[in-house]
C-alpha positions in Angstrom: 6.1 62.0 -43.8 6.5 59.0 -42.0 5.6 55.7 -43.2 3.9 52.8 -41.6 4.4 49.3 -42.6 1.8 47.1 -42.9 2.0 43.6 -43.7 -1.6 41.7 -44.3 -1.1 37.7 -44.0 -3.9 35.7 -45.5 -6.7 34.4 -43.2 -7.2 31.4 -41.1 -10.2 29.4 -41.2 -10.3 27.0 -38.7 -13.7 25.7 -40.4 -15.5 25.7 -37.0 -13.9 21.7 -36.0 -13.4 20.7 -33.1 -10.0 22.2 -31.4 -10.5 25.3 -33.1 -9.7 27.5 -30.1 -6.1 26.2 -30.5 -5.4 26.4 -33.8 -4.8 29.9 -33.9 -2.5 29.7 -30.9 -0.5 27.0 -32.5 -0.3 28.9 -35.9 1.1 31.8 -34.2 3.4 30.3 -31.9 4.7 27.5 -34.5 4.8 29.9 -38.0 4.6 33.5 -37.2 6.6 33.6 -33.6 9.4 31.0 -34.2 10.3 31.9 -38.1 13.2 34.2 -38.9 11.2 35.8 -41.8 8.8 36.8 -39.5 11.3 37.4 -36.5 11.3 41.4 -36.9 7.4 41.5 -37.0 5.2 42.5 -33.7 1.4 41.5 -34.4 -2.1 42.3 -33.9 -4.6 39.2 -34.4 -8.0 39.3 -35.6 -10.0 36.5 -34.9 -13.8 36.3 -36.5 -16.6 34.3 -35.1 -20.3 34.0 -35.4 -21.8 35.1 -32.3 -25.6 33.7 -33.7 -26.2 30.1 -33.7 -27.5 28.3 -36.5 -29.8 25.5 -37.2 -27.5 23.2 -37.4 -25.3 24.2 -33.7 -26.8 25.1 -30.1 -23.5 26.4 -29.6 -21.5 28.4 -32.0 -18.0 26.5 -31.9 -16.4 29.3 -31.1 -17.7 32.4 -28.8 -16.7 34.8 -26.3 -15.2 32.5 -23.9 -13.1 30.2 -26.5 -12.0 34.0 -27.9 -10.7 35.3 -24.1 -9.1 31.9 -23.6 -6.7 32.6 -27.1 -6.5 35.8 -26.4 -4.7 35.1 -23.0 -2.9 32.5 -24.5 -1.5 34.8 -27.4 -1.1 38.0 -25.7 1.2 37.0 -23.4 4.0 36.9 -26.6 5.4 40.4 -26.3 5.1 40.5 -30.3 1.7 40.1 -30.3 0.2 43.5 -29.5 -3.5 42.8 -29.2 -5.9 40.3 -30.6 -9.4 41.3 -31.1 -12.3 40.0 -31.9 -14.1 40.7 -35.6 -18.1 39.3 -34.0 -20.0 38.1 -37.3 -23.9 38.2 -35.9 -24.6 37.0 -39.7 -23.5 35.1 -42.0 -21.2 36.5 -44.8 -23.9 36.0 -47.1 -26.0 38.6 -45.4 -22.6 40.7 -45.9 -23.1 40.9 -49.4 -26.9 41.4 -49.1 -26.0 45.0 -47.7 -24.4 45.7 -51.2 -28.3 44.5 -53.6 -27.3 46.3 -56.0 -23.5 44.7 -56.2 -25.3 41.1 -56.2 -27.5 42.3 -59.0 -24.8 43.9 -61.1 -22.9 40.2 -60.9 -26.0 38.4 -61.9 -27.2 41.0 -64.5 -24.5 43.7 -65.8 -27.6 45.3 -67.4 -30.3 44.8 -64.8 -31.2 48.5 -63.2 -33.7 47.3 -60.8 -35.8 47.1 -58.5 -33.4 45.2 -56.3 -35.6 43.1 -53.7 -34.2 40.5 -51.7 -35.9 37.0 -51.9 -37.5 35.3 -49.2 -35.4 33.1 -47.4 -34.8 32.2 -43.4 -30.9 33.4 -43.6 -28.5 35.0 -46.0 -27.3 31.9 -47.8 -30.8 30.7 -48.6 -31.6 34.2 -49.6 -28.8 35.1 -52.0 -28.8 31.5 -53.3 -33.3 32.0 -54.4 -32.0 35.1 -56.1 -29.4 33.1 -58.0 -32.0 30.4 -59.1 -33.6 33.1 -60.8 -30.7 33.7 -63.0 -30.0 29.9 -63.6 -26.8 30.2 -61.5 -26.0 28.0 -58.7 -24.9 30.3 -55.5 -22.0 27.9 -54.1 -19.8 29.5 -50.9 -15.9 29.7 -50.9 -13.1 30.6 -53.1 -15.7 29.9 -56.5 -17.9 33.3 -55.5 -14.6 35.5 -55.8 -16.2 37.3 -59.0 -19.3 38.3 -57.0 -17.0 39.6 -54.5 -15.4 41.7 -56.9 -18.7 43.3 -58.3 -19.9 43.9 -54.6 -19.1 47.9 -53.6 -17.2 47.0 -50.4 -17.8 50.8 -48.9 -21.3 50.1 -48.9 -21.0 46.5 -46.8 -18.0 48.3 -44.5 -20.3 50.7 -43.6 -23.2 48.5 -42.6 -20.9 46.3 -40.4 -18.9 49.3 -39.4 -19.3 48.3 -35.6 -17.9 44.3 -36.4 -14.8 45.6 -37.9 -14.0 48.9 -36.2 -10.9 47.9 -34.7 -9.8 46.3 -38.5 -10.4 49.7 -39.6 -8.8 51.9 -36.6 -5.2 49.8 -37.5 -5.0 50.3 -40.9 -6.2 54.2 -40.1 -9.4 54.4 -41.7 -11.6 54.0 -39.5 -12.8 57.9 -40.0 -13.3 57.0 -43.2 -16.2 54.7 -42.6 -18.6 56.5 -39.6 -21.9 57.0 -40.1 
């Protein structure tokens, strides 16, 4: 039986500012390449970005062409083995609209239904109508970790299978999760 090691580092978020398309290459080159503790470690790098625009952008700050231009300036390291793209054509709230039911369960333990999602013009404005109704205040980041942990991940993975395919294939799952 042969084992594979896997080592998962924490995410990124370059919060969308302005010289986001080099942040990643400097975090590579200046923490993951240059350590020792990280010295016997080849890599693959995912790098997610919203491929919509949104009301408030005419131009996502990071697309296709900022993701080729780090991706030729990382894959020239020969411990970086690929760097793909995870393309998010929603945002994460509509994620955890795949999983109603999850979203309900967090708001509700008891409620059994029906689960209908509130009108809003995008996932955020959605999932934070359905919070109103519970007298909770739907606020993004580190404080909706509990939601994340009542939402049933397998559902969400398989709705946004194509986005994170490659995520899957590495870790050998990917089977797993088809339709």
């Amino acid at each position: 039986m042969s084992s594979k090691k896997v080592v998962i580092e924490g995410p990124l978020n370059v919060r969308g500012a302005g010289k986001c398309r080099d942040k990643p290459i400097k975090v590579m080159e200046n923490i993951y390449l240059k350590r020792n503790e990280f010295k016997k470690y080849c890599f693959t790098v995912f790098i997610a970005f919203d491929i919509d625009v949104s009301e408030f952008s005419p131009k996502p700050p990071f697309d296709e062409k900022e993701f080729e231009y780090v991706k030729k300036a990382l894959i020239k390291y020969k411990r970086i083995k690929d760097v793909s793209p995870i393309k998010v054509e929603k945002m994460i709230e509509d994620w955890f609209l795949d999983d109603l039911e999850g979203v309900y369960k967090y708001l509700d333990k008891n409620y059994k239904g029906p689960f209908k999602i509130p009108k809003g013009k995008d996932g955020f404005h959605k999932i934070s109508e359905l919070f109103k109704k519970y007298r909770k205040v739907y606020t993004k980041g580190d404080s909706c970790e509990h939601l994340i942990n009542c939402l049933d991940l397998e559902i969400i993975i398989r709705k946004r299978f194509e986005s994170l395919q490659k995520l899957l294939e590495i870790f050998g799952v990917e089977d797993n999760f088809k339709k």
